[in-house]
Amino acid sequence: MDPEDFPTPDVEVDELEPTELKARIDAGEPVTILDTRMESDFEEWRIDGDSVTTANVPYFHFLDDDIDGDVMAQIPDGDPLVVLCAKGGASEYVAGTLAESGRDVVHLADGMNGWARIYEREPVTRYDGPGDLYQYQRPSSGCLGYLLVSDGEAAVIDPLRAFTDRYLDDAAAFDAELAYAFDTHIHADHISGVRDLHGSGVTGVIPEEARPRGVTYADDLVTAEDGETYTVGDATIEVVYTPGHTSGMTSYLAGESLLATGDGLFTESVARPDLEEGDEGAPDAARQLYETLQTRVLPLDDDVLIGGAHFSDAAVPAADGTYTAPIGELEAEMDALTMDEDEFVDVILSDMPPRPANYEDIIATNLGQQTADDDRAFELELGPNNCAASQDALTGD
């Protein structure tokens, strides 16, 4: 039986919206989750948190009329029990079955797909350039983006295709016209929204240094070169070439106050160097990343904020709820930024996580070398981003 092709349970169960679940977790409320997806999916990515208790019992264990006692023993205590699956069908059935046995249960509306559609916008309060700066956060995958709004104009950095309309709507809500959409590099974990926004009248911008990778649409967009500046209202966005994670990796200095580093530097780690040239090219890319950090990023003023394109479970948000931190603070706390080159390369290559799910198809789609409709694009993105090197190795934790 298809995990989403289940009959409506005899006992009606309430739906819990993903945003409500996120609010409970953020508030530190105790949350107990029964994840009914297959074990491999659960192991790859799941909903976690300091106040979250999670158990994995695949849906097919609940298909028998008489559920095995060993199965019931695996279900954690805690009310209400939140039951989830991939899309919401199996979890509704399982929740109904458990409700018949007397459990206080709800099921997560739209399952993990619904969780993946959460996209929040937080103000970066320590930004002190012209206008206002916001950070977009996608908790399901750790993707981050940025919206700069100044004097009736706006620009978005690292937009996701799944939220193209959101950027246009947010700019309009600030009485601004979305003028630019920037990509820091050819992403390996999500489908870029730059081309879709360009098709909506926004000027799409990709790094000039990404062109040699075979970007099929480079001539249709604007390509940003190191040292160029773009004007957004009273603010500027300066192009800073920062290779290492990829050969075309480019950062954008917004309002001289925040460096959007893409996947080059995060608040808890640095980039992994193997997604473009594989294991064979990783050592050279790691050395290039070291040079970039030492000569292009760390020489900036200590109070310039770093804002990456991702955050991981190891990241700790700032007081304003954003995953941003001053360069001086990162240099003082992250061992990777004070190592010599040989040690940096050895450490960064020693303990890299699994590569992002579907990364080859995602890269090919972002290069324009293959296509994916909206549903397929959304499916490709599901799961963790895994674009950073090991946090433990690089921070000394």
Tab-separated table of C-alpha atoms in Angstrom:
chain	number	residue	atom	x	y	z
A	1	MET	CA	0.000	0.000	0.000
A	2	ASP	CA	1.211	3.468	-0.851
A	3	PRO	CA	2.015	5.248	2.440
A	4	GLU	CA	-0.300	8.127	1.504
A	5	ASP	CA	-3.157	5.972	0.127
A	6	PHE	CA	-4.949	5.224	3.387
A	7	PRO	CA	-8.644	5.268	4.309
A	8	THR	CA	-9.941	7.934	6.649
A	9	PRO	CA	-9.722	6.584	10.191
A	10	ASP	CA	-12.892	5.822	12.136
A	11	VAL	CA	-11.814	8.144	14.935
A	12	GLU	CA	-11.411	11.776	13.893
A	13	VAL	CA	-8.057	13.295	14.820
A	14	ASP	CA	-7.056	16.930	14.807
A	15	GLU	CA	-4.446	18.308	12.424
A	16	LEU	CA	-1.507	20.301	13.742
A	17	GLU	CA	-0.191	22.923	11.353
A	18	PRO	CA	3.585	22.819	10.818
A	19	THR	CA	3.923	26.460	11.858
A	20	GLU	CA	2.201	25.690	15.173
A	21	LEU	CA	4.551	22.777	15.800
A	22	LYS	CA	7.516	25.041	15.036
A	23	ALA	CA	6.182	27.669	17.472
A	24	ARG	CA	5.877	25.069	20.244
A	25	ILE	CA	9.423	23.844	19.674
A	26	ASP	CA	10.773	27.410	19.573
A	27	ALA	CA	9.008	28.127	22.872
A	28	GLY	CA	10.692	25.123	24.468
A	29	GLU	CA	7.417	23.281	25.077
A	30	PRO	CA	7.727	19.493	25.454
A	31	VAL	CA	6.867	17.859	22.115
A	32	THR	CA	6.586	14.110	21.511
A	33	ILE	CA	6.717	12.933	17.893
A	34	LEU	CA	5.970	9.565	16.331
A	35	ASP	CA	7.589	9.578	12.877
A	36	THR	CA	6.005	6.887	10.685
A	37	ARG	CA	8.262	7.232	7.652
A	38	MET	CA	10.707	4.522	6.637
A	39	GLU	CA	13.783	4.224	8.821
A	40	SER	CA	16.128	5.415	6.050
A	41	ASP	CA	14.113	8.626	5.604
A	42	PHE	CA	14.013	9.181	9.357
A	43	GLU	CA	17.766	8.703	9.673
A	44	GLU	CA	18.440	11.169	6.862
A	45	TRP	CA	16.377	14.043	8.276
A	46	ARG	CA	13.793	14.577	10.976
A	47	ILE	CA	12.364	17.183	13.312
A	48	ASP	CA	14.592	17.731	16.338
A	49	GLY	CA	14.900	20.193	19.173
A	50	ASP	CA	15.994	20.443	22.803
A	51	SER	CA	12.425	19.814	23.983
A	52	VAL	CA	11.581	17.185	21.346
A	53	THR	CA	11.285	13.436	21.956
A	54	THR	CA	11.079	11.455	18.723
A	55	ALA	CA	10.513	7.790	17.923
A	56	ASN	CA	10.438	6.116	14.520
A	57	VAL	CA	7.923	3.333	13.878
A	58	PRO	CA	7.189	2.922	10.134
A	59	TYR	CA	3.534	3.109	9.110
A	60	PHE	CA	3.272	-0.488	7.872
A	61	HIS	CA	3.455	-1.773	11.453
A	62	PHE	CA	-0.019	-0.319	11.980
A	63	LEU	CA	-1.737	-2.043	9.059
A	64	ASP	CA	-2.758	-5.171	10.978
A	65	ASP	CA	-6.080	-5.196	12.791
A	66	ASP	CA	-4.290	-6.385	15.907
A	67	ILE	CA	-1.178	-4.270	16.379
A	68	ASP	CA	1.753	-6.125	17.888
A	69	GLY	CA	2.451	-5.283	21.513
A	70	ASP	CA	6.120	-4.750	20.748
A	71	VAL	CA	5.102	-2.017	18.307
A	72	MET	CA	2.944	-0.269	20.877
A	73	ALA	CA	5.830	-0.445	23.356
A	74	GLN	CA	7.976	1.631	20.975
A	75	ILE	CA	5.551	4.543	21.025
A	76	PRO	CA	6.810	7.182	23.469
A	77	ASP	CA	4.773	8.663	26.290
A	78	GLY	CA	3.759	12.296	26.021
A	79	ASP	CA	0.483	13.999	25.209
A	80	PRO	CA	-0.557	15.046	22.747
A	81	LEU	CA	1.450	12.677	20.581
A	82	VAL	CA	2.289	14.266	17.218
A	83	VAL	CA	2.187	11.677	14.428
A	84	LEU	CA	3.814	12.540	11.123
A	85	CYS	CA	4.719	10.964	7.794
A	86	ALA	CA	5.912	12.292	4.440
A	87	LYS	CA	2.728	13.963	3.178
A	88	GLY	CA	0.041	13.508	5.839
A	89	GLY	CA	-1.944	10.486	4.657
A	90	ALA	CA	-0.268	7.697	6.586
A	91	SER	CA	0.018	9.788	9.737
A	92	GLU	CA	-3.707	10.516	9.805
A	93	TYR	CA	-4.429	6.788	9.595
A	94	VAL	CA	-1.886	5.872	12.280
A	95	ALA	CA	-3.092	8.686	14.537
A	96	GLY	CA	-6.662	7.455	14.189
A	97	THR	CA	-5.587	3.923	15.073
A	98	LEU	CA	-3.796	5.172	18.182
A	99	ALA	CA	-6.748	7.351	19.134
A	100	GLU	CA	-8.924	4.240	19.094
A	101	SER	CA	-6.579	2.758	21.689
A	102	GLY	CA	-7.039	5.788	23.920
A	103	ARG	CA	-3.997	7.933	23.055
A	104	ASP	CA	-4.272	11.719	22.880
A	105	VAL	CA	-2.963	12.317	19.346
A	106	VAL	CA	-2.775	14.859	16.539
A	107	HIS	CA	-1.224	14.441	13.121
A	108	LEU	CA	1.015	16.899	11.317
A	109	ALA	CA	-0.766	18.495	8.375
A	110	ASP	CA	1.022	17.677	5.100
A	111	GLY	CA	3.730	15.814	6.999
A	112	MET	CA	7.377	16.576	6.332
A	113	ASN	CA	6.379	18.254	3.076
A	114	GLY	CA	4.439	20.768	5.152
A	115	TRP	CA	7.424	21.186	7.464
A	116	ALA	CA	9.585	21.930	4.406
A	117	ARG	CA	7.246	24.768	3.392
A	118	ILE	CA	7.940	26.769	6.549
A	119	TYR	CA	9.922	29.881	5.593
A	120	GLU	CA	10.424	32.588	8.185
A	121	ARG	CA	11.790	36.119	7.957
A	122	GLU	CA	13.730	37.639	10.838
A	123	PRO	CA	15.152	41.190	11.061
A	124	VAL	CA	18.925	41.400	11.420
A	125	THR	CA	18.980	43.951	14.218
A	126	ARG	CA	22.781	44.331	14.286
A	127	TYR	CA	22.825	45.415	10.646
A	128	ASP	CA	23.791	49.100	10.710
A	129	GLY	CA	23.890	49.969	7.006
A	130	PRO	CA	21.286	51.960	5.078
A	131	GLY	CA	17.779	50.511	5.063
A	132	ASP	CA	16.751	47.274	6.725
A	133	LEU	CA	18.082	43.750	6.357
A	134	TYR	CA	16.174	40.514	6.956
A	135	GLN	CA	17.243	36.881	7.071
A	136	TYR	CA	15.042	34.156	5.592
A	137	GLN	CA	15.181	30.815	7.392
A	138	ARG	CA	13.980	27.406	6.182
A	139	PRO	CA	14.203	25.168	9.263
A	140	SER	CA	13.651	21.899	7.383
A	141	SER	CA	16.905	22.225	5.434
A	142	GLY	CA	18.739	25.034	7.190
A	143	CYS	CA	18.683	27.260	4.099
A	144	LEU	CA	19.202	30.987	4.688
A	145	GLY	CA	18.628	33.980	2.422
A	146	TYR	CA	18.641	37.761	2.805
A	147	LEU	CA	16.346	40.638	1.882
A	148	LEU	CA	17.762	44.167	1.807
A	149	VAL	CA	15.187	46.970	1.687
A	150	SER	CA	16.190	50.604	1.251
A	151	ASP	CA	14.327	53.684	0.020
A	152	GLY	CA	11.730	51.928	-2.127
A	153	GLU	CA	14.017	49.237	-3.551
A	154	ALA	CA	14.893	45.718	-2.434
A	155	ALA	CA	17.290	42.908	-3.273
A	156	VAL	CA	17.247	39.248	-2.298
A	157	ILE	CA	20.356	37.092	-1.904
A	158	ASP	CA	20.206	33.307	-2.411
A	159	PRO	CA	16.469	33.018	-3.120
A	160	LEU	CA	14.784	29.610	-3.297
A	161	ARG	CA	12.616	28.784	-6.290
A	162	ALA	CA	9.917	27.341	-4.035
A	163	PHE	CA	9.352	30.794	-2.506
A	164	THR	CA	9.608	33.037	-5.565
A	165	ASP	CA	6.269	34.732	-4.910
A	166	ARG	CA	7.173	35.279	-1.270
A	167	TYR	CA	10.060	37.607	-2.135
A	168	LEU	CA	7.894	39.693	-4.447
A	169	ASP	CA	5.136	39.892	-1.855
A	170	ASP	CA	7.523	40.812	0.960
A	171	ALA	CA	9.117	43.593	-1.059
A	172	ALA	CA	5.670	44.953	-1.928
A	173	ALA	CA	4.682	44.822	1.760
A	174	PHE	CA	7.618	47.151	2.449
A	175	ASP	CA	6.469	49.480	-0.358
A	176	ALA	CA	9.557	48.499	-2.308
A	177	GLU	CA	10.262	47.136	-5.769
A	178	LEU	CA	12.358	44.010	-5.864
A	179	ALA	CA	15.208	45.190	-8.082
A	180	TYR	CA	17.794	42.386	-7.829
A	181	ALA	CA	18.053	38.679	-7.076
A	182	PHE	CA	21.619	37.472	-6.374
A	183	ASP	CA	23.035	33.960	-6.224
A	184	THR	CA	26.288	33.433	-4.350
A	185	HIS	CA	27.128	30.263	-6.307
A	186	ILE	CA	25.717	27.212	-8.053
A	187	HIS	CA	23.886	25.619	-5.154
A	188	ALA	CA	23.987	21.883	-4.474
A	189	ASP	CA	21.142	21.583	-1.965
A	190	HIS	CA	18.235	23.625	-3.341
A	191	ILE	CA	16.877	24.940	-6.627
A	192	SER	CA	17.720	28.615	-7.089
A	193	GLY	CA	14.944	31.156	-7.558
A	194	VAL	CA	17.092	33.676	-9.447
A	195	ARG	CA	15.925	32.659	-12.927
A	196	ASP	CA	12.245	32.631	-11.954
A	197	LEU	CA	12.560	36.061	-10.363
A	198	HIS	CA	14.402	37.322	-13.450
A	199	GLY	CA	11.455	36.118	-15.510
A	200	SER	CA	9.182	38.186	-13.246
A	201	GLY	CA	11.003	41.418	-14.056
A	202	VAL	CA	13.682	41.307	-11.362
A	203	THR	CA	17.309	41.601	-12.481
A	204	GLY	CA	18.883	38.200	-11.848
A	205	VAL	CA	22.570	38.219	-10.939
A	206	ILE	CA	24.968	35.256	-10.786
A	207	PRO	CA	28.754	35.261	-10.282
A	208	GLU	CA	30.798	35.721	-13.439
A	209	GLU	CA	33.216	33.135	-12.038
A	210	ALA	CA	30.438	30.527	-12.141
A	211	ARG	CA	30.223	30.751	-15.936
A	212	PRO	CA	33.043	28.228	-16.647
A	213	ARG	CA	31.044	25.484	-14.930
A	214	GLY	CA	28.693	25.462	-17.895
A	215	VAL	CA	25.856	27.776	-16.854
A	216	THR	CA	23.573	27.627	-19.875
A	217	TYR	CA	21.717	30.878	-19.129
A	218	ALA	CA	24.640	33.121	-18.139
A	219	ASP	CA	24.145	35.426	-21.109
A	220	ASP	CA	20.496	35.962	-20.191
A	221	LEU	CA	21.268	37.322	-16.714
A	222	VAL	CA	23.729	39.826	-15.272
A	223	THR	CA	27.041	38.347	-14.136
A	224	ALA	CA	28.721	39.913	-11.115
A	225	GLU	CA	32.486	40.465	-11.072
A	226	ASP	CA	34.727	41.022	-8.079
A	227	GLY	CA	34.716	44.620	-6.862
A	228	GLU	CA	31.513	45.684	-8.617
A	229	THR	CA	28.787	47.416	-6.638
A	230	TYR	CA	25.027	47.440	-7.088
A	231	THR	CA	22.808	50.184	-5.711
A	232	VAL	CA	19.657	49.323	-3.788
A	233	GLY	CA	17.986	52.540	-2.687
A	234	ASP	CA	20.519	54.258	-0.410
A	235	ALA	CA	22.436	51.009	0.162
A	236	THR	CA	25.107	49.252	-1.860
A	237	ILE	CA	25.888	45.593	-2.428
A	238	GLU	CA	29.560	44.952	-3.158
A	239	VAL	CA	30.726	41.823	-4.975
A	240	VAL	CA	33.520	39.938	-3.164
A	241	TYR	CA	34.945	36.889	-4.946
A	242	THR	CA	35.437	34.150	-2.318
A	243	PRO	CA	36.265	30.793	-3.997
A	244	GLY	CA	36.777	27.561	-2.103
A	245	HIS	CA	33.445	25.847	-1.618
A	246	THR	CA	33.107	26.196	-5.391
A	247	SER	CA	35.378	27.834	-7.938
A	248	GLY	CA	32.735	30.502	-8.543
A	249	MET	CA	31.742	31.150	-4.918
A	250	THR	CA	31.019	34.864	-4.497
A	251	SER	CA	29.968	36.825	-1.423
A	252	TYR	CA	27.985	40.059	-1.266
A	253	LEU	CA	28.723	42.852	1.214
A	254	ALA	CA	25.361	44.473	1.992
A	255	GLY	CA	25.403	48.053	3.250
A	256	GLU	CA	29.044	47.608	4.286
A	257	SER	CA	27.621	45.806	7.329
A	258	LEU	CA	26.858	42.150	6.490
A	259	LEU	CA	28.806	39.806	4.241
A	260	ALA	CA	26.470	37.206	2.746
A	261	THR	CA	29.030	34.432	2.382
A	262	GLY	CA	26.914	31.763	0.726
A	263	ASP	CA	28.540	28.449	1.631
A	264	GLY	CA	32.026	29.842	2.263
A	265	LEU	CA	31.731	30.624	5.967
A	266	PHE	CA	28.949	29.900	8.438
A	267	THR	CA	28.524	30.977	12.029
A	268	GLU	CA	29.426	27.463	13.199
A	269	SER	CA	31.733	26.095	10.494
A	270	VAL	CA	33.318	26.572	7.097
A	271	ALA	CA	32.498	25.156	3.678
A	272	ARG	CA	33.102	21.629	2.514
A	273	PRO	CA	35.347	21.644	-0.586
A	274	ASP	CA	34.292	18.496	-2.456
A	275	LEU	CA	30.961	19.210	-4.143
A	276	GLU	CA	32.366	20.594	-7.401
A	277	GLU	CA	35.430	18.472	-8.153
A	278	GLY	CA	34.783	15.526	-5.819
A	279	ASP	CA	37.319	13.921	-3.526
A	280	GLU	CA	40.150	14.314	-6.040
A	281	GLY	CA	39.792	18.075	-6.255
A	282	ALA	CA	38.934	18.651	-2.602
A	283	PRO	CA	42.502	19.302	-1.311
A	284	ASP	CA	43.117	22.101	-3.821
A	285	ALA	CA	39.703	23.587	-3.103
A	286	ALA	CA	40.406	23.460	0.633
A	287	ARG	CA	43.642	25.404	0.109
A	288	GLN	CA	41.773	27.915	-2.001
A	289	LEU	CA	39.181	28.280	0.758
A	290	TYR	CA	41.929	28.867	3.328
A	291	GLU	CA	43.420	31.637	1.196
A	292	THR	CA	39.988	33.173	0.678
A	293	LEU	CA	39.232	33.280	4.386
A	294	GLN	CA	42.631	34.682	5.297
A	295	THR	CA	42.894	37.302	2.550
A	296	ARG	CA	39.313	38.186	1.576
A	297	VAL	CA	37.104	37.690	4.625
A	298	LEU	CA	39.039	38.002	7.893
A	299	PRO	CA	40.692	41.336	6.928
A	300	LEU	CA	37.247	43.003	6.968
A	301	ASP	CA	36.346	45.034	10.062
A	302	ASP	CA	35.700	42.887	13.119
A	303	ASP	CA	32.141	44.191	13.456
A	304	VAL	CA	31.088	43.201	9.926
A	305	LEU	CA	28.461	40.505	10.280
A	306	ILE	CA	28.818	37.123	8.614
A	307	GLY	CA	25.640	35.570	7.263
A	308	GLY	CA	25.933	32.221	5.507
A	309	ALA	CA	23.478	30.471	3.218
A	310	HIS	CA	22.842	27.687	5.751
A	311	PHE	CA	22.726	26.822	9.408
A	312	SER	CA	23.063	23.402	11.019
A	313	ASP	CA	21.869	21.858	14.261
A	314	ALA	CA	25.162	23.005	15.809
A	315	ALA	CA	24.457	26.671	15.071
A	316	VAL	CA	23.322	28.935	17.903
A	317	PRO	CA	21.164	31.888	16.852
A	318	ALA	CA	22.071	35.408	17.860
A	319	ALA	CA	19.909	37.424	20.257
A	320	ASP	CA	17.771	38.617	17.338
A	321	GLY	CA	17.040	35.041	16.252
A	322	THR	CA	19.244	35.212	13.151
A	323	TYR	CA	22.224	33.046	12.304
A	324	THR	CA	24.666	35.925	12.009
A	325	ALA	CA	27.821	36.850	13.929
A	326	PRO	CA	30.565	39.493	13.747
A	327	ILE	CA	33.787	38.435	12.047
A	328	GLY	CA	35.806	39.269	15.151
A	329	GLU	CA	33.642	36.983	17.269
A	330	LEU	CA	33.962	34.094	14.818
A	331	GLU	CA	37.714	34.480	14.581
A	332	ALA	CA	37.960	34.333	18.369
A	333	GLU	CA	35.752	31.255	18.713
A	334	MET	CA	36.284	29.126	15.593
A	335	ASP	CA	39.556	27.204	15.606
A	336	ALA	CA	39.471	26.784	11.816
A	337	LEU	CA	40.028	30.512	11.328
A	338	THR	CA	43.333	30.560	13.234
A	339	MET	CA	44.898	27.299	11.996
A	340	ASP	CA	47.826	27.294	9.608
A	341	GLU	CA	47.106	26.164	6.068
A	342	ASP	CA	48.263	22.553	6.329
A	343	GLU	CA	46.328	21.934	9.532
A	344	PHE	CA	43.229	23.598	8.061
A	345	VAL	CA	43.335	21.362	4.973
A	346	ASP	CA	43.932	18.201	7.003
A	347	VAL	CA	41.078	18.936	9.379
A	348	ILE	CA	38.566	20.024	6.765
A	349	LEU	CA	39.130	16.849	4.743
A	350	SER	CA	39.126	14.493	7.721
A	351	ASP	CA	35.472	14.287	8.653
A	352	MET	CA	33.106	15.545	5.989
A	353	PRO	CA	29.412	14.615	6.279
A	354	PRO	CA	27.506	12.755	3.549
A	355	ARG	CA	26.932	14.810	0.431
A	356	PRO	CA	23.541	16.513	0.112
A	357	ALA	CA	20.718	14.326	-1.152
A	358	ASN	CA	20.202	14.593	-4.931
A	359	TYR	CA	23.070	17.087	-5.178
A	360	GLU	CA	24.072	16.047	-8.706
A	361	ASP	CA	20.546	16.602	-10.054
A	362	ILE	CA	20.236	19.872	-8.139
A	363	ILE	CA	23.538	21.172	-9.518
A	364	ALA	CA	22.586	20.179	-13.063
A	365	THR	CA	19.228	21.933	-12.663
A	366	ASN	CA	20.864	25.077	-11.299
A	367	LEU	CA	23.315	25.053	-14.206
A	368	GLY	CA	20.365	24.897	-16.593
A	369	GLN	CA	21.570	21.569	-17.979
A	370	GLN	CA	18.391	19.747	-16.984
A	371	THR	CA	14.892	20.810	-16.014
A	372	ALA	CA	12.590	20.064	-13.103
A	373	ASP	CA	8.974	21.134	-12.693
A	374	ASP	CA	7.918	22.680	-9.390
A	375	ASP	CA	6.901	19.387	-7.784
A	376	ARG	CA	10.117	17.652	-8.798
A	377	ALA	CA	12.204	20.627	-7.692
A	378	PHE	CA	10.538	20.567	-4.275
A	379	GLU	CA	11.191	16.826	-3.915
A	380	LEU	CA	14.854	17.228	-4.828
A	381	GLU	CA	15.340	19.683	-1.968
A	382	LEU	CA	13.879	17.536	0.805
A	383	GLY	CA	16.439	16.588	3.419
A	384	PRO	CA	19.439	18.213	5.138
A	385	ASN	CA	21.788	20.549	3.250
A	386	ASN	CA	25.143	19.079	4.426
A	387	CYS	CA	27.122	21.875	2.740
A	388	ALA	CA	29.412	22.540	5.710
A	389	ALA	CA	32.446	20.677	6.967
A	390	SER	CA	32.292	18.919	10.335
A	391	GLN	CA	31.556	21.431	13.097
A	392	ASP	CA	33.269	19.363	15.789
A	393	ALA	CA	36.552	19.182	13.912
A	394	LEU	CA	36.643	22.867	13.083
A	395	THR	CA	35.592	24.332	16.398
A	396	GLY	CA	37.466	22.032	18.711
A	397	ASP	CA	34.249	21.039	20.520
